[in-house]
XYZ file of C-alpha atoms in Angstrom:
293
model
C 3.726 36.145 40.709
C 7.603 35.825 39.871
C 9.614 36.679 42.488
C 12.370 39.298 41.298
C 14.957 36.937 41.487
C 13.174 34.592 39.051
C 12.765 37.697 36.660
C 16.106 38.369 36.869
C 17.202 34.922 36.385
C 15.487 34.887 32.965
C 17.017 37.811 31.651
C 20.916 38.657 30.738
C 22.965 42.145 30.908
C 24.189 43.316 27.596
C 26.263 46.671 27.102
C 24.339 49.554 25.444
C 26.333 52.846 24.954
C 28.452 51.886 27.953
C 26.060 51.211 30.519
C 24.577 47.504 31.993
C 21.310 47.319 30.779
C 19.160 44.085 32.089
C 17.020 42.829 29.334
C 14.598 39.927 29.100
C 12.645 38.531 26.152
C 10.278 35.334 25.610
C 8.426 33.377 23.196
C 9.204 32.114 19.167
C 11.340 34.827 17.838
C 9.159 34.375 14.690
C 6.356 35.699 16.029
C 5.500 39.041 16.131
C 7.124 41.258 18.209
C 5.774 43.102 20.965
C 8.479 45.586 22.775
C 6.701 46.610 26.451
C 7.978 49.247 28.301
C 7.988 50.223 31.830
C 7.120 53.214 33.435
C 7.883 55.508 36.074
C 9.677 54.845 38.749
C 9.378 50.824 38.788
C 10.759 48.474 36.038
C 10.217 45.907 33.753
C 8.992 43.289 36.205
C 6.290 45.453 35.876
C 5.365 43.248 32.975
C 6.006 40.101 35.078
C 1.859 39.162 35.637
C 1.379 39.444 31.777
C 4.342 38.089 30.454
C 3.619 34.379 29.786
C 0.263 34.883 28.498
C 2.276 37.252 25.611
C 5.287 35.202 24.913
C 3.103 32.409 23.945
C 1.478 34.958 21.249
C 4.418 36.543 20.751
C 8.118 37.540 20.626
C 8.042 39.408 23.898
C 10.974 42.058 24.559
C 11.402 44.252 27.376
C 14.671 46.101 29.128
C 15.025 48.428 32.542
C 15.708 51.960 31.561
C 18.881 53.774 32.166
C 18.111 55.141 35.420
C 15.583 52.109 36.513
C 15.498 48.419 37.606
C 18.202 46.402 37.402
C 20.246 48.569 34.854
C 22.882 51.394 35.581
C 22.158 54.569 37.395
C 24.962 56.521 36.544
C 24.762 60.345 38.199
C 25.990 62.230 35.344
C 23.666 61.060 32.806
C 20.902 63.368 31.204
C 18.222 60.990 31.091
C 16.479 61.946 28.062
C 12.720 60.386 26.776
C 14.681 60.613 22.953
C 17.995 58.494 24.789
C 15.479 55.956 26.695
C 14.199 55.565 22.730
C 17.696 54.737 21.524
C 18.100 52.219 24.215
C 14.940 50.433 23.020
C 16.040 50.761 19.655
C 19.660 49.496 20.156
C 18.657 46.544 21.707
C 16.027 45.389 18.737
C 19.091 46.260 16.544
C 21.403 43.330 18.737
C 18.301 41.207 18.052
C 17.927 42.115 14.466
C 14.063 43.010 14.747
C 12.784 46.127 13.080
C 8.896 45.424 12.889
C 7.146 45.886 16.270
C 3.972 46.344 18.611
C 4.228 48.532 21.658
C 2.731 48.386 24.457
C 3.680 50.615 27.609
C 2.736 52.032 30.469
C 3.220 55.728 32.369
C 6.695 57.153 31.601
C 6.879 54.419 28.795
C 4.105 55.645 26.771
C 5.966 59.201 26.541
C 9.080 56.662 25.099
C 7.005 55.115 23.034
C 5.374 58.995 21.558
C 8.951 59.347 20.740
C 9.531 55.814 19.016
C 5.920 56.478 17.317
C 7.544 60.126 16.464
C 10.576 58.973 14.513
C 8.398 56.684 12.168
C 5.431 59.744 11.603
C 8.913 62.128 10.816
C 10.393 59.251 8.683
C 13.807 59.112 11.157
C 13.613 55.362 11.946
C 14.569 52.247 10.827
C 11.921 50.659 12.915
C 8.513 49.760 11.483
C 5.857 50.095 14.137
C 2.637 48.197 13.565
C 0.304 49.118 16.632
C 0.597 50.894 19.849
C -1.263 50.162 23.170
C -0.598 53.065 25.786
C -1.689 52.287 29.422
C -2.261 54.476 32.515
C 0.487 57.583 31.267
C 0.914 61.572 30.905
C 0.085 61.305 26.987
C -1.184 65.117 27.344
C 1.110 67.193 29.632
C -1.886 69.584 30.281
C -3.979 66.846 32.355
C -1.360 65.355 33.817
C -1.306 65.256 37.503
C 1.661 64.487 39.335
C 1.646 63.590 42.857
C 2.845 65.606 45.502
C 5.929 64.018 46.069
C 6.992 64.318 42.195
C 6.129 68.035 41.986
C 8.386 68.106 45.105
C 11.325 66.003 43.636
C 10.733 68.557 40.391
C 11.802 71.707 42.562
C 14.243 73.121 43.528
C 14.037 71.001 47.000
C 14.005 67.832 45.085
C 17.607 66.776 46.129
C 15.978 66.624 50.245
C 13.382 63.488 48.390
C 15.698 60.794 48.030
C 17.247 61.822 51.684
C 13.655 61.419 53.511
C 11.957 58.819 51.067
C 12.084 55.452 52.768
C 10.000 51.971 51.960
C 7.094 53.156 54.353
C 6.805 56.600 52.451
C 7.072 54.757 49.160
C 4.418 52.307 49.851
C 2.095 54.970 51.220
C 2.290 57.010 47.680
C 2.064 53.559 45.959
C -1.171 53.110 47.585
C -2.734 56.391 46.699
C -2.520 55.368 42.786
C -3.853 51.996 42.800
C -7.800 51.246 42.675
C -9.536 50.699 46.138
C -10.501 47.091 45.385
C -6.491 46.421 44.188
C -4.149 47.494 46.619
C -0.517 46.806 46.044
C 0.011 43.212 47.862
C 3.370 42.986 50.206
C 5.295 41.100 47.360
C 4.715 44.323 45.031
C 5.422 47.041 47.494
C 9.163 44.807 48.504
C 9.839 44.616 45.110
C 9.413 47.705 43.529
C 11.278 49.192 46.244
C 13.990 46.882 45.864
C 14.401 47.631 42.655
C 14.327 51.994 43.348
C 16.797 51.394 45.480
C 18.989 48.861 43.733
C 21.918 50.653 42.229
C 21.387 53.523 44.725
C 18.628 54.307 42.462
C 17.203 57.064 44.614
C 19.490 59.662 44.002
C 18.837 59.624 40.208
C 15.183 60.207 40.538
C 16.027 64.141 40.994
C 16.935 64.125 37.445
C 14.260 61.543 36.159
C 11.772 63.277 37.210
C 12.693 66.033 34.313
C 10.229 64.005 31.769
C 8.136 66.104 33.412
C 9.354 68.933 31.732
C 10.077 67.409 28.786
C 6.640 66.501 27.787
C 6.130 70.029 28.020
C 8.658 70.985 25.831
C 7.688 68.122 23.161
C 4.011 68.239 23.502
C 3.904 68.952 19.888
C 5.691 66.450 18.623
C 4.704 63.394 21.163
C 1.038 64.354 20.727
C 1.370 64.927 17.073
C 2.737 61.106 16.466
C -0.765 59.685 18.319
C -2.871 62.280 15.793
C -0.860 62.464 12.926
C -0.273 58.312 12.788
C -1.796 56.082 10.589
C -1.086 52.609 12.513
C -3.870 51.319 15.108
C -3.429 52.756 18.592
C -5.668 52.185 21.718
C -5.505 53.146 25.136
C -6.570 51.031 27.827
C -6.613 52.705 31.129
C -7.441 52.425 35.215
C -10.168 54.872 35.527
C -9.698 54.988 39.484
C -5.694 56.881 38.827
C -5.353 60.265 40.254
C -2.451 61.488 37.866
C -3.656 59.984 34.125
C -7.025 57.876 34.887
C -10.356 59.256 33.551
C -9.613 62.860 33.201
C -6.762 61.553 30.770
C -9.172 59.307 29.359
C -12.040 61.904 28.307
C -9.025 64.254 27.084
C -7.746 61.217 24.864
C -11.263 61.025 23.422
C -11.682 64.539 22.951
C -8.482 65.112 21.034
C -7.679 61.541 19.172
C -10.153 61.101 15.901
C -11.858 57.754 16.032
C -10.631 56.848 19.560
C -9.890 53.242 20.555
C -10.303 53.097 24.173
C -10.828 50.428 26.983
C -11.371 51.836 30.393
C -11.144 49.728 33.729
C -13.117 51.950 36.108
C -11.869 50.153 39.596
C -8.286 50.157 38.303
C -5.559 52.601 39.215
C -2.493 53.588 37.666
C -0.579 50.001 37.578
C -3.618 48.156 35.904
C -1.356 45.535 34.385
C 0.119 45.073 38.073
C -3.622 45.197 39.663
C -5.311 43.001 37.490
C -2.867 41.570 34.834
C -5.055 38.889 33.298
C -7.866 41.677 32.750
C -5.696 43.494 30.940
C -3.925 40.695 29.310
C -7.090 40.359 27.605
C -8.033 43.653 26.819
C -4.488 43.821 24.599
C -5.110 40.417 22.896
C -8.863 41.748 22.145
C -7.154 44.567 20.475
C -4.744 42.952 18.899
C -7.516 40.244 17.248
C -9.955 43.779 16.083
C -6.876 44.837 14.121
C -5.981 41.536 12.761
C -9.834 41.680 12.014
C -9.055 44.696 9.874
C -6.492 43.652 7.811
């Protein structure tokens, strides 16, 4: 496992819109591309278990969010699921890449919905080849947010970041991960590190609007998984309380001609809990639509 220092030592800072953004990227730039993005409220080292395996298949790119990681957390901001996009979208623009796979993972896959929206709505310059959504709140109706989010969503969600400390955090942390793959010491030190980093916590008060956003989008965000024409799958931890298998049998129900690989013992970090599992499952998916021309 990469330590976050040797994550961080890989990756650079560029200036997007005014803010420090930490990006990283791997592997022969003429390969495909695969962007990943991070959910909810960790970072891109999120990615850190898979990340060699992919950058020797291909042109791996990842950033922290505005709001996560290693990038700015400015107060002020809005932080927006269609502004996260433009980051994303920025950044392949500095690297002069417009044809991409996605893969992401809780608050990512709404980004990506909104990515994935732009090219069903013809407003993007970006072509977008394949999607592969893990453990997320695709369908705001079967979403279930823990306690301490629907808390940091009220009106009482300023008191969160003034009573959350590393022991509260790592007892949450615990709840969504599978029985069998607890978060190891390593994880729990690092993801904190990086809420906190940037006095991260005070921000989350206003993060945790996506909430309410995916609400207020369902249509469209939904409507880009239905209404697109490009392979999509979605490989999921079964053993998640807030998008495991009630969000799996719900993506069945509603998504024609489902592609879906569930991980019954996994939780909601499945490429943190088992990375070479799901390494695997994405390459498998990758070869079926190579398969299919």
């Amino acid at each position: 496992m990469l330590t976050l220092q040797q994550w961080r030592s890989q990756g650079r800072f560029i200036h997007i819109n005014g803010h420090k953004v930490f990006t990283n990227t791997a592997g022969d730039i003429t390969k495909p591309a695969l962007l990943l993005i991070h959910g909810f409220p960790s970072a891109s080292w999120d990615w850190e278990g898979m990340w060699q395996a992919l950058s020797e298949q291909y042109f791996v790119i990842t950033l922290d969010m505005l709001g996560f990681g290693l990038s700015d957390k400015p107060k002020n901001a809005d932080y927006k699921i269609t502004e996260q996009a433009d980051l994303y979208t920025q950044f392949l623009n500095t690297l002069n890449i417009n044809d991409i796979h996605i893969l992401a993972h809780d608050y990512g896959d709404t980004v990506a919905q909104e990515i994935l929206a732009r090219q069903v709505h013809n407003q993007s310059s970006i072509t977008i080849n394949s999607v592969c959504f893990l453990n997320g709140g695709l369908f705001p109706e079967v979403h279930k947010p823990l306690f301490i989010q629907k808390l940091l969503i009220s009106k009482l969600g300023w008191l969160v970041p003034k009573l959350m400390n590393k022991q509260k955090f790592a007892n949450n942390l615990v709840t969504v991960f599978g029985k069998n793959t607890p978060p190891s010491t390593q994880v729990i030190d690092t993801l904190w590190t990086l809420l906190i980093y940037n006095d991260g916590l005070s921000v989350m008060p206003k993060l945790i609007h996506y909430i309410n956003q995916r609400r207020q989008n369902r249509e469209r965000w939904v409507g880009a998984i239905i209404n697109s024409n490009i392979p999509i799958t979605f490989i999921a931890g079964g053993e998640d309380p807030i998008s495991g298998k009630h969000m799996i049998e719900h993506y069945k129900k509603l998504i024609p001609n489902a592609r879906v690989q569930e991980f019954p013992e996994l939780g909601h970090y499945p490429q943190v809990e088992d990375a070479d599992a799901i390494t695997q499952a994405y390459l498998k998916f990758r070869e079926a639509i190579k398969k299919r021309g």
